[in-house]
CSV table of C-alpha atoms in Angstrom, one decimal:
chain,number,residue,atom,x,y,z
A,1,ILE,CA,-8.7,11.0,0.2
A,2,GLU,CA,-10.1,8.5,2.6
A,3,CYS,CA,-8.4,5.3,3.6
A,4,SER,CA,-9.8,2.1,2.2
A,5,ASP,CA,-12.3,0.2,4.4
A,6,TYR,CA,-10.0,-2.8,4.3
A,7,LEU,CA,-7.1,-0.9,5.9
A,8,LEU,CA,-9.4,0.9,8.3
A,9,SER,CA,-10.5,-2.5,9.5
A,10,GLN,CA,-6.9,-3.6,10.2
A,11,LEU,CA,-5.6,-0.5,12.0
A,12,ASP,CA,-6.1,-1.8,15.6
A,13,GLU,CA,-4.4,-5.1,14.7
A,14,MET,CA,-1.5,-3.3,13.1
A,15,ALA,CA,-1.0,-1.0,16.1
A,16,ASP,CA,-1.3,-4.1,18.4
A,17,LEU,CA,1.3,-6.0,16.4
A,18,VAL,CA,3.8,-3.1,16.5
A,19,GLU,CA,3.3,-2.8,20.3
A,20,ARG,CA,3.9,-6.6,20.7
A,21,LEU,CA,7.0,-6.6,18.5
A,22,ASN,CA,8.5,-3.6,20.3
A,23,GLU,CA,8.6,-5.8,23.4
A,24,THR,CA,11.2,-8.0,21.7
A,25,TYR,CA,12.9,-6.0,19.0
A,26,THR,CA,14.9,-2.8,19.0
A,27,TYR,CA,12.7,-1.4,16.2
A,28,ALA,CA,9.4,-2.6,14.7
A,29,SER,CA,7.1,-1.1,12.1
A,30,ILE,CA,4.4,-2.2,9.7
A,31,LEU,CA,3.2,-0.6,6.5
A,32,GLY,CA,-0.1,-1.6,5.0
A,33,CYS,CA,-1.1,-0.9,1.4
A,34,ASP,CA,-4.4,-1.4,-0.4
A,35,THR,CA,-4.6,-0.3,-4.0
A,36,LYS,CA,-7.7,-0.7,-6.2
A,37,GLY,CA,-9.1,1.1,-9.2
A,38,LYS,CA,-11.1,1.1,-12.3
A,39,THR,CA,-10.1,1.2,-16.0
A,40,PHE,CA,-12.5,3.1,-18.3
A,41,SER,CA,-12.2,2.5,-22.1
A,42,ILE,CA,-14.5,4.3,-24.5
A,43,SER,CA,-14.4,4.3,-28.3
A,44,LYS,CA,-16.9,5.1,-31.0
A,45,ASN,CA,-18.8,1.8,-30.7
A,46,GLU,CA,-17.7,0.4,-27.4
A,47,MET,CA,-17.5,1.2,-23.7
A,48,THR,CA,-15.9,-1.0,-21.0
A,49,ILE,CA,-15.4,-0.5,-17.3
A,50,GLN,CA,-13.2,-3.1,-15.5
A,51,ASP,CA,-11.4,-3.4,-12.2
A,52,TYR,CA,-7.9,-2.0,-12.5
A,53,PRO,CA,-5.6,-5.0,-13.3
A,54,SER,CA,-2.7,-4.1,-11.0
A,55,SER,CA,-4.5,-3.9,-7.7
A,56,GLU,CA,-2.5,-4.9,-4.7
A,57,ARG,CA,-3.0,-5.4,-1.0
A,58,GLY,CA,-0.5,-6.4,1.6
A,59,PHE,CA,1.7,-5.6,4.6
A,60,VAL,CA,5.4,-5.2,5.2
A,61,VAL,CA,6.9,-5.7,8.7
A,62,ARG,CA,10.3,-4.2,9.3
A,63,LEU,CA,12.5,-5.1,12.3
A,64,LEU,CA,15.9,-4.4,13.9
A,65,HIS,CA,17.2,-7.1,16.2
A,66,HIS,CA,20.7,-7.4,17.7
A,67,GLY,CA,22.0,-5.0,15.0
A,68,ARG,CA,20.4,-7.0,12.2
A,69,TYR,CA,17.7,-5.9,9.8
A,70,PHE,CA,14.7,-8.0,8.8
A,71,GLU,CA,11.8,-7.2,6.5
A,72,TYR,CA,8.8,-9.5,5.7
A,73,SER,CA,5.9,-9.0,3.5
A,74,PHE,CA,2.4,-10.6,3.8
A,75,ASN,CA,-0.5,-10.6,1.5
A,76,ASP,CA,-3.1,-11.0,4.3
A,77,PHE,CA,-3.1,-9.7,7.8
A,78,GLU,CA,-3.8,-12.4,10.3
A,79,ASP,CA,-4.6,-11.5,13.9
A,80,SER,CA,-1.7,-9.7,15.6
A,81,SER,CA,-0.7,-12.7,17.8
A,82,SER,CA,-0.6,-15.2,14.9
A,83,LEU,CA,1.4,-12.8,12.8
A,84,GLU,CA,3.7,-12.1,15.7
A,85,GLU,CA,4.4,-15.8,16.1
A,86,LYS,CA,5.1,-16.1,12.4
A,87,VAL,CA,7.5,-13.1,12.4
A,88,ASN,CA,9.3,-14.4,15.5
A,89,ARG,CA,9.9,-17.8,13.8
A,90,LEU,CA,11.1,-16.1,10.6
A,91,VAL,CA,13.5,-13.8,12.5
A,92,GLN,CA,15.0,-16.8,14.3
A,93,GLU,CA,15.5,-18.7,11.1
A,94,ASP,CA,17.0,-15.7,9.3
A,95,LEU,CA,19.2,-14.7,12.2
A,96,GLN,CA,20.8,-18.1,12.1
A,97,ILE,CA,21.4,-17.8,8.4
A,98,GLN,CA,22.9,-14.4,8.8
A,99,LYS,CA,25.2,-15.6,11.6
A,100,GLU,CA,26.3,-18.7,9.6
A,101,ALA,CA,27.1,-16.5,6.6
A,102,ASN,CA,29.1,-14.1,8.8
A,103,LEU,CA,27.2,-11.1,7.7
A,104,GLU,CA,28.0,-7.9,9.4
A,105,ASN,CA,25.4,-6.0,11.4
A,106,TYR,CA,23.5,-3.3,9.7
A,107,ASP,CA,23.7,0.3,10.8
A,108,HIS,CA,20.8,0.7,13.2
A,109,ILE,CA,20.0,4.1,11.7
A,110,LEU,CA,18.3,2.4,8.8
A,111,CYS,CA,15.4,1.5,10.9
A,112,TYR,CA,14.9,4.5,13.1
A,113,ASP,CA,12.1,6.9,12.2
A,114,ASP,CA,12.7,9.7,14.7
A,115,LEU,CA,11.8,12.3,12.2
A,116,ARG,CA,8.3,13.6,12.7
A,117,TYR,CA,6.1,14.9,10.1
A,118,GLU,CA,3.1,17.2,10.5
A,119,SER,CA,0.2,16.7,8.2
A,120,SER,CA,-3.3,17.9,7.9
A,121,ASP,CA,-6.3,16.1,6.4
A,122,CYS,CA,-7.2,17.5,3.1
A,123,ILE,CA,-8.7,16.3,-0.1
A,124,VAL,CA,-6.0,16.4,-2.8
A,125,GLN,CA,-8.2,15.3,-5.7
A,126,GLU,CA,-11.7,14.3,-6.4
A,127,THR,CA,-12.4,10.6,-5.8
A,128,LEU,CA,-14.2,8.3,-8.2
A,129,GLU,CA,-16.8,7.7,-5.4
A,130,SER,CA,-17.5,11.4,-5.2
A,131,LYS,CA,-17.5,12.0,-8.9
A,132,GLY,CA,-19.4,8.9,-9.8
A,133,ILE,CA,-19.0,6.4,-12.6
A,134,ASP,CA,-21.7,8.1,-14.7
A,135,GLU,CA,-19.9,11.4,-14.6
A,136,MET,CA,-16.6,9.8,-15.5
A,137,VAL,CA,-18.2,8.1,-18.5
A,138,LYS,CA,-19.8,11.4,-19.6
A,139,LEU,CA,-16.5,13.2,-19.3
A,140,LEU,CA,-14.6,10.6,-21.4
A,141,SER,CA,-17.4,10.5,-23.9
A,142,ARG,CA,-17.2,14.3,-24.4
A,143,ILE,CA,-13.4,14.0,-25.0
A,144,LYS,CA,-14.0,11.2,-27.5
A,145,ASP,CA,-16.7,13.2,-29.3
A,146,LYS,CA,-14.5,16.3,-29.4
A,147,VAL,CA,-11.6,14.4,-31.0
A,148,MET,CA,-14.0,12.6,-33.5
A,149,ALA,CA,-15.3,16.1,-34.6
A,150,MET,CA,-11.8,17.4,-35.3
A,151,ASP,CA,-11.7,15.8,-38.8
A,152,GLN,CA,-14.1,13.7,-40.8
A,153,ARG,CA,-11.2,11.3,-41.7
A,154,ILE,CA,-11.0,10.2,-38.1
A,155,ILE,CA,-12.9,6.9,-38.1
A,156,ASN,CA,-12.4,5.9,-34.4
A,157,VAL,CA,-11.0,7.2,-31.2
A,158,LYS,CA,-10.3,5.2,-28.1
A,159,ILE,CA,-10.1,7.0,-24.7
A,160,GLN,CA,-8.8,5.1,-21.8
A,161,CYS,CA,-8.5,6.3,-18.2
A,162,ASN,CA,-7.2,4.4,-15.2
A,163,TYR,CA,-8.5,5.5,-11.8
A,164,ILE,CA,-6.3,4.2,-9.0
A,165,HIS,CA,-6.9,4.7,-5.2
A,166,VAL,CA,-3.9,3.9,-3.1
A,167,SER,CA,-4.4,3.7,0.7
A,168,LYS,CA,-1.5,3.3,3.1
A,169,ALA,CA,-1.2,3.0,6.8
A,170,PHE,CA,2.1,3.0,8.8
A,171,PHE,CA,2.7,2.2,12.5
A,172,SER,CA,5.9,2.3,14.5
A,173,GLN,CA,6.8,3.2,18.1
A,174,ASN,CA,7.2,6.8,17.0
A,175,LYS,CA,4.7,7.3,14.2
A,176,GLU,CA,1.2,6.5,13.1
A,177,LEU,CA,0.5,7.7,9.6
């Protein structure tokens, strides 16, 4: 499955942000997620195709600084220097709050991702883009017709299918996934 165009357009900025943050923090990573989809609904007299209602898009920055753990989420990715400034300001504010509350330092192991994974690119399922909306509608219509034909007492059948495409990108000092 291919990564979304939106995440692909952010990869360089994500990598740059992690590189910048690693100059200041013991650990820095960013996870980007872009989820979108379609909902197909077909009944005897009606067919609707809508955008999937639970689409999401955003980024999570995770940091370790002076034995303290920080995590921030953002709906939009600004340029790496602006986001770095925002993260640095938030860390300083939160560091002060943690110190005033006498919170203990977190175990640094929470943030290290030394484990390495090997992966290969492969298509794990057919995408909606490759199958096509017309083919999806035909498939769901055949299912509806088959169920309708099972018994003459069936007056209506509603078939609903959600297609969801989740794209993720992860960067840290040790990994790029």
